[in-house]
mmCIF file of N, CA and C and ligand atoms in Angstrom:
data_model
loop_
_atom_site.group_PDB
_atom_site.id
_atom_site.type_symbol
_atom_site.label_atom_id
_atom_site.label_comp_id
_atom_site.label_asym_id
_atom_site.label_seq_id
_atom_site.Cartn_x
_atom_site.Cartn_y
_atom_site.Cartn_z
ATOM 1 N N ALA A 1 -1.148 9.252 0.828
ATOM 2 C CA ALA A 1 -0.697 9.827 -0.943
ATOM 3 C C ALA A 1 -0.713 10.598 -0.840
ATOM 4 N N LYS A 2 1.418 11.177 -1.969
ATOM 5 C CA LYS A 2 1.628 12.249 -1.683
ATOM 6 C C LYS A 2 2.178 12.630 -3.688
ATOM 7 N N TYR A 3 1.620 14.091 -4.007
ATOM 8 C CA TYR A 3 1.864 14.221 -4.787
ATOM 9 C C TYR A 3 3.408 15.274 -5.065
ATOM 10 N N THR A 4 3.367 15.846 -6.161
ATOM 11 C CA THR A 4 5.329 16.624 -5.759
ATOM 12 C C THR A 4 4.762 17.816 -7.262
ATOM 13 N N LEU A 5 5.289 18.474 -7.181
ATOM 14 C CA LEU A 5 5.802 18.918 -8.978
ATOM 15 C C LEU A 5 6.530 20.590 -8.837
ATOM 16 N N VAL A 6 7.417 21.125 -8.808
ATOM 17 C CA VAL A 6 8.186 22.044 -9.148
ATOM 18 C C VAL A 6 7.522 23.256 -9.500
ATOM 19 N N ASP A 7 7.009 24.390 -9.325
ATOM 20 C CA ASP A 7 6.885 25.983 -9.934
ATOM 21 C C ASP A 7 7.547 26.081 -10.433
ATOM 22 N N LYS A 8 7.459 26.084 -11.904
ATOM 23 C CA LYS A 8 9.079 26.631 -12.361
ATOM 24 C C LYS A 8 8.386 28.082 -12.237
ATOM 25 N N GLU A 9 7.575 28.792 -13.061
ATOM 26 C CA GLU A 9 7.850 30.218 -12.238
ATOM 27 C C GLU A 9 8.157 30.501 -11.325
ATOM 28 N N THR A 10 8.744 29.942 -10.129
ATOM 29 C CA THR A 10 9.688 30.791 -8.994
ATOM 30 C C THR A 10 10.206 30.042 -8.518
ATOM 31 N N CYS A 11 10.158 29.091 -9.112
ATOM 32 C CA CYS A 11 11.769 28.071 -9.240
ATOM 33 C C CYS A 11 13.531 28.870 -9.910
ATOM 34 N N ILE A 12 14.463 29.160 -9.498
ATOM 35 C CA ILE A 12 15.430 30.585 -9.018
ATOM 36 C C ILE A 12 16.457 29.268 -9.578
ATOM 37 N N ALA A 13 16.192 28.139 -9.803
ATOM 38 C CA ALA A 13 17.499 26.845 -10.244
ATOM 39 C C ALA A 13 18.859 27.375 -9.152
ATOM 40 N N CYS A 14 18.153 27.045 -7.889
ATOM 41 C CA CYS A 14 19.104 27.375 -7.555
ATOM 42 C C CYS A 14 19.507 26.029 -6.760
ATOM 43 N N GLY A 15 18.397 24.386 -7.215
ATOM 44 C CA GLY A 15 19.988 23.470 -6.930
ATOM 45 C C GLY A 15 19.786 22.559 -5.875
ATOM 46 N N ALA A 16 19.330 22.856 -4.904
ATOM 47 C CA ALA A 16 18.897 22.220 -3.701
ATOM 48 C C ALA A 16 18.348 20.711 -3.123
ATOM 49 N N CYS A 17 16.771 21.181 -4.528
ATOM 50 C CA CYS A 17 16.175 19.917 -4.945
ATOM 51 C C CYS A 17 17.170 18.517 -4.877
ATOM 52 N N GLY A 18 17.407 18.708 -6.397
ATOM 53 C CA GLY A 18 18.776 17.529 -6.640
ATOM 54 C C GLY A 18 18.789 16.869 -5.304
ATOM 55 N N ALA A 19 19.584 18.138 -5.107
ATOM 56 C CA ALA A 19 20.170 17.497 -3.795
ATOM 57 C C ALA A 19 20.244 17.249 -2.881
ATOM 58 N N ALA A 20 18.836 17.726 -2.400
ATOM 59 C CA ALA A 20 18.149 16.719 -2.386
ATOM 60 C C ALA A 20 17.886 14.910 -1.750
ATOM 61 N N ALA A 21 17.287 15.280 -3.100
ATOM 62 C CA ALA A 21 16.500 14.604 -3.977
ATOM 63 C C ALA A 21 16.411 14.106 -5.131
ATOM 64 N N PRO A 22 17.890 13.429 -5.418
ATOM 65 C CA PRO A 22 17.971 13.235 -6.668
ATOM 66 C C PRO A 22 17.473 11.960 -7.537
ATOM 67 N N ASP A 23 16.450 11.261 -6.585
ATOM 68 C CA ASP A 23 15.142 9.833 -7.612
ATOM 69 C C ASP A 23 14.048 11.469 -7.347
ATOM 70 N N ILE A 24 14.568 11.972 -7.591
ATOM 71 C CA ILE A 24 12.584 13.096 -7.754
ATOM 72 C C ILE A 24 12.394 14.209 -8.092
ATOM 73 N N PHE A 25 14.152 15.090 -8.296
ATOM 74 C CA PHE A 25 13.648 15.516 -8.770
ATOM 75 C C PHE A 25 15.324 15.971 -10.029
ATOM 76 N N ASP A 26 14.867 17.258 -11.117
ATOM 77 C CA ASP A 26 16.411 17.178 -12.051
ATOM 78 C C ASP A 26 16.170 18.457 -12.867
ATOM 79 N N TYR A 27 17.002 18.408 -13.461
ATOM 80 C CA TYR A 27 16.765 20.691 -13.578
ATOM 81 C C TYR A 27 16.596 20.223 -15.014
ATOM 82 N N ASP A 28 16.457 20.888 -15.557
ATOM 83 C CA ASP A 28 15.047 21.064 -17.554
ATOM 84 C C ASP A 28 17.156 21.933 -18.254
ATOM 85 N N ASP A 29 17.504 22.036 -18.862
ATOM 86 C CA ASP A 29 17.539 22.649 -19.335
ATOM 87 C C ASP A 29 18.044 24.622 -19.650
ATOM 88 N N GLU A 30 17.594 24.901 -18.351
ATOM 89 C CA GLU A 30 17.980 26.345 -17.940
ATOM 90 C C GLU A 30 18.654 25.966 -16.435
ATOM 91 N N GLY A 31 17.749 25.050 -16.440
ATOM 92 C CA GLY A 31 18.813 24.441 -15.027
ATOM 93 C C GLY A 31 17.553 24.457 -13.873
ATOM 94 N N LEU A 32 15.982 25.050 -13.948
ATOM 95 C CA LEU A 32 14.763 24.571 -13.536
ATOM 96 C C LEU A 32 14.902 23.319 -12.800
ATOM 97 N N ALA A 33 14.315 23.159 -11.644
ATOM 98 C CA ALA A 33 13.922 22.280 -11.174
ATOM 99 C C ALA A 33 12.788 21.828 -12.321
ATOM 100 N N GLU A 34 12.781 20.018 -12.377
ATOM 101 C CA GLU A 34 10.906 19.989 -12.224
ATOM 102 C C GLU A 34 10.885 18.181 -11.965
ATOM 103 N N ASN A 35 10.165 17.867 -11.211
ATOM 104 C CA ASN A 35 9.856 16.524 -10.555
ATOM 105 C C ASN A 35 9.836 15.706 -11.925
ATOM 106 N N ILE A 36 11.154 14.082 -11.662
ATOM 107 C CA ILE A 36 11.417 13.141 -12.505
ATOM 108 C C ILE A 36 10.909 11.755 -12.845
ATOM 109 N N LEU A 37 9.433 11.810 -11.806
ATOM 110 C CA LEU A 37 9.530 10.793 -11.465
ATOM 111 C C LEU A 37 8.920 9.753 -12.732
ATOM 112 N N GLU A 38 8.474 8.228 -13.515
ATOM 113 C CA GLU A 38 8.237 8.462 -14.568
ATOM 114 C C GLU A 38 6.988 8.680 -14.876
ATOM 115 N N GLY A 39 6.475 8.976 -15.816
ATOM 116 C CA GLY A 39 5.476 9.205 -16.852
ATOM 117 C C GLY A 39 4.972 11.091 -15.690
ATOM 118 N N ASP A 40 5.622 11.199 -14.729
ATOM 119 C CA ASP A 40 5.469 12.828 -13.782
ATOM 120 C C ASP A 40 5.179 13.567 -15.379
ATOM 121 N N ASP A 41 6.563 14.107 -16.017
ATOM 122 C CA ASP A 41 6.693 15.572 -16.603
ATOM 123 C C ASP A 41 6.318 16.192 -15.904
ATOM 124 N N ASN A 42 6.072 16.276 -14.336
ATOM 125 C CA ASN A 42 5.785 17.921 -13.516
ATOM 126 C C ASN A 42 4.977 18.446 -13.399
ATOM 127 N N ARG A 43 4.025 16.960 -13.252
ATOM 128 C CA ARG A 43 2.554 17.371 -13.890
ATOM 129 C C ARG A 43 1.515 17.055 -12.033
ATOM 130 N N GLY A 44 2.724 16.293 -11.453
ATOM 131 C CA GLY A 44 2.273 15.783 -10.171
ATOM 132 C C GLY A 44 1.340 15.241 -10.047
ATOM 133 N N VAL A 45 1.619 14.456 -10.689
ATOM 134 C CA VAL A 45 0.306 13.261 -11.529
ATOM 135 C C VAL A 45 0.126 12.268 -10.911
ATOM 136 N N VAL A 46 1.889 11.408 -10.722
ATOM 137 C CA VAL A 46 2.169 10.056 -10.207
ATOM 138 C C VAL A 46 2.717 10.820 -8.528
ATOM 139 N N GLU A 47 1.931 9.258 -7.905
ATOM 140 C CA GLU A 47 2.324 8.784 -6.503
ATOM 141 C C GLU A 47 3.707 8.757 -5.920
ATOM 142 N N VAL A 48 3.976 9.696 -5.547
ATOM 143 C CA VAL A 48 5.862 9.715 -4.905
ATOM 144 C C VAL A 48 6.066 8.398 -4.299
ATOM 145 N N PRO A 49 6.759 7.414 -4.252
ATOM 146 C CA PRO A 49 6.579 6.156 -3.589
ATOM 147 C C PRO A 49 7.382 6.550 -2.534
ATOM 148 N N GLU A 50 6.411 5.750 -0.823
ATOM 149 C CA GLU A 50 7.058 6.071 0.055
ATOM 150 C C GLU A 50 8.079 6.223 1.443
ATOM 151 N N GLU A 51 9.121 5.655 0.440
ATOM 152 C CA GLU A 51 10.532 5.161 0.307
ATOM 153 C C GLU A 51 10.648 6.938 0.323
ATOM 154 N N LEU A 52 10.429 7.461 -0.629
ATOM 155 C CA LEU A 52 11.169 8.960 -1.344
ATOM 156 C C LEU A 52 10.606 9.683 -0.127
ATOM 157 N N TYR A 53 10.207 9.873 1.174
ATOM 158 C CA TYR A 53 9.196 11.103 1.467
ATOM 159 C C TYR A 53 9.434 11.389 2.085
ATOM 160 N N GLU A 54 11.039 11.438 2.775
ATOM 161 C CA GLU A 54 12.079 11.435 3.440
ATOM 162 C C GLU A 54 12.835 12.748 2.328
ATOM 163 N N GLU A 55 13.145 12.149 1.334
ATOM 164 C CA GLU A 55 14.019 12.894 0.428
ATOM 165 C C GLU A 55 12.959 14.417 0.027
ATOM 166 N N LEU A 56 11.423 14.730 -0.097
ATOM 167 C CA LEU A 56 10.743 14.709 -0.625
ATOM 168 C C LEU A 56 10.774 16.254 0.562
ATOM 169 N N GLU A 57 10.540 15.182 1.334
ATOM 170 C CA GLU A 57 10.014 16.198 2.416
ATOM 171 C C GLU A 57 11.441 17.138 3.065
ATOM 172 N N ASP A 58 12.855 16.979 2.644
ATOM 173 C CA ASP A 58 13.934 17.036 3.041
ATOM 174 C C ASP A 58 14.215 18.266 1.142
ATOM 175 N N ALA A 59 13.454 18.146 0.907
ATOM 176 C CA ALA A 59 13.500 18.792 -0.565
ATOM 177 C C ALA A 59 11.962 19.976 -0.416
ATOM 178 N N HIS A 60 11.151 20.028 -0.048
ATOM 179 C CA HIS A 60 10.212 20.996 0.249
ATOM 180 C C HIS A 60 10.764 21.868 1.563
ATOM 181 N N THR A 61 11.443 21.799 2.302
ATOM 182 C CA THR A 61 11.646 21.991 3.295
ATOM 183 C C THR A 61 12.906 23.461 2.751
ATOM 184 N N GLY A 62 14.364 22.473 1.976
ATOM 185 C CA GLY A 62 15.373 23.439 1.169
ATOM 186 C C GLY A 62 14.991 24.102 0.157
ATOM 187 N N CYS A 63 13.933 23.935 -0.391
ATOM 188 C CA CYS A 63 14.178 24.557 -1.265
ATOM 189 C C CYS A 63 13.471 26.587 -0.572
ATOM 190 N N PRO A 64 14.894 27.342 -1.263
ATOM 191 C CA PRO A 64 14.673 29.015 -0.727
ATOM 192 C C PRO A 64 13.118 29.317 -1.026
ATOM 193 N N THR A 65 12.321 29.152 -2.253
ATOM 194 C CA THR A 65 11.242 29.664 -3.086
ATOM 195 C C THR A 65 9.889 29.033 -2.686
ATOM 196 N N GLY A 66 10.638 28.204 -2.226
ATOM 197 C CA GLY A 66 8.572 27.616 -2.155
ATOM 198 C C GLY A 66 8.057 27.113 -3.498
ATOM 199 N N SER A 67 9.032 26.646 -4.068
ATOM 200 C CA SER A 67 8.134 26.679 -5.665
ATOM 201 C C SER A 67 8.286 24.412 -4.915
ATOM 202 N N ILE A 68 8.697 24.437 -4.022
ATOM 203 C CA ILE A 68 8.399 22.092 -4.281
ATOM 204 C C ILE A 68 6.914 22.623 -3.445
ATOM 205 N N LYS A 69 6.131 21.407 -4.383
ATOM 206 C CA LYS A 69 4.930 22.083 -4.447
ATOM 207 C C LYS A 69 4.569 20.759 -4.393
ATOM 208 N N ILE A 70 4.077 20.300 -3.082
ATOM 209 C CA ILE A 70 3.033 19.102 -2.125
ATOM 210 C C ILE A 70 1.974 18.804 -2.456
ATOM 211 N N SER A 71 1.278 18.125 -2.688
ATOM 212 C CA SER A 71 -0.056 17.492 -2.465
ATOM 213 C C SER A 71 -0.557 16.046 -1.918
ATOM 214 N N SER A 72 -1.858 15.732 -1.618
ATOM 215 C CA SER A 72 -2.642 14.462 -1.250
ATOM 216 C C SER A 72 -3.468 14.357 -2.939
ATOM 217 N N GLN A 73 -3.375 15.121 -3.100
ATOM 218 C CA GLN A 73 -4.657 15.361 -4.529
ATOM 219 C C GLN A 73 -3.075 15.441 -5.727
ATOM 220 N N PRO A 74 -3.273 14.414 -6.886
ATOM 221 C CA PRO A 74 -2.867 14.764 -7.947
ATOM 222 C C PRO A 74 -3.321 16.087 -8.254
ATOM 223 N N MET A 75 -1.757 17.265 -8.923
ATOM 224 C CA MET A 75 -1.781 18.926 -9.048
ATOM 225 C C MET A 75 -2.402 19.191 -10.493
ATOM 226 N N ASP A 76 -2.701 18.390 -11.943
ATOM 227 C CA ASP A 76 -2.801 18.266 -12.860
ATOM 228 C C ASP A 76 -1.610 19.453 -13.234
ATOM 229 N N GLY A 77 -0.496 19.731 -13.374
ATOM 230 C CA GLY A 77 0.857 20.290 -13.521
ATOM 231 C C GLY A 77 0.439 21.954 -12.740
ATOM 232 N N ASP A 78 -1.016 22.665 -12.485
ATOM 233 C CA ASP A 78 -1.060 23.082 -11.174
ATOM 234 C C ASP A 78 -0.764 24.010 -10.250
ATOM 235 N N PRO A 79 0.318 24.792 -9.901
ATOM 236 C CA PRO A 79 0.593 24.451 -8.284
ATOM 237 C C PRO A 79 -0.753 25.545 -6.902
ATOM 238 N N ASP A 80 -1.492 25.832 -7.816
ATOM 239 C CA ASP A 80 -2.637 26.951 -6.987
ATOM 240 C C ASP A 80 -2.463 24.626 -6.747
ATOM 241 N N LYS A 81 -2.973 24.279 -6.202
ATOM 242 C CA LYS A 81 -3.742 22.826 -6.174
ATOM 243 C C LYS A 81 -2.477 22.039 -4.961
ATOM 244 N N ALA A 82 -1.659 22.649 -4.753
ATOM 245 C CA ALA A 82 -0.392 22.037 -4.253
ATOM 246 C C ALA A 82 -1.200 22.219 -2.099
ATOM 247 N N GLU A 83 -0.968 21.921 -0.882
ATOM 248 C CA GLU A 83 -1.468 21.839 0.007
ATOM 249 C C GLU A 83 -0.124 22.589 0.658
HETATM 250 FE FE1 LIG B 1 14.224 25.538 -8.054
HETATM 251 FE FE2 LIG B 1 14.065 25.304 -5.229
HETATM 252 FE FE3 LIG B 1 14.772 23.003 -6.455
HETATM 253 S S1 LIG B 1 14.590 26.548 -6.110
HETATM 254 S S2 LIG B 1 15.989 24.072 -8.264
HETATM 255 S S3 LIG B 1 13.208 23.983 -7.035
HETATM 256 S S4 LIG B 1 15.603 24.101 -4.335
#
């Protein structure tokens, strides 16, 4: 399983992730990215559907600040739980 969240402390609102993975990431009022999977609330607790793994990987590798966090376990909103 894969879980993801955006570390908003390091996101610089560059916008690459929403372009690469529009089904997973969108932006808040400040332009900072967040996980929009239903029920996730950018906590990294909802399993990313397998058909979106490629998008997720593209967003992960494309983020210039490493703010797209991924884990095989739920992260409960804590970016430090990323793997
Ligand atoms: Fe922010 Fe990285 Fe996306 S800087 S807007 S999380 S590509």
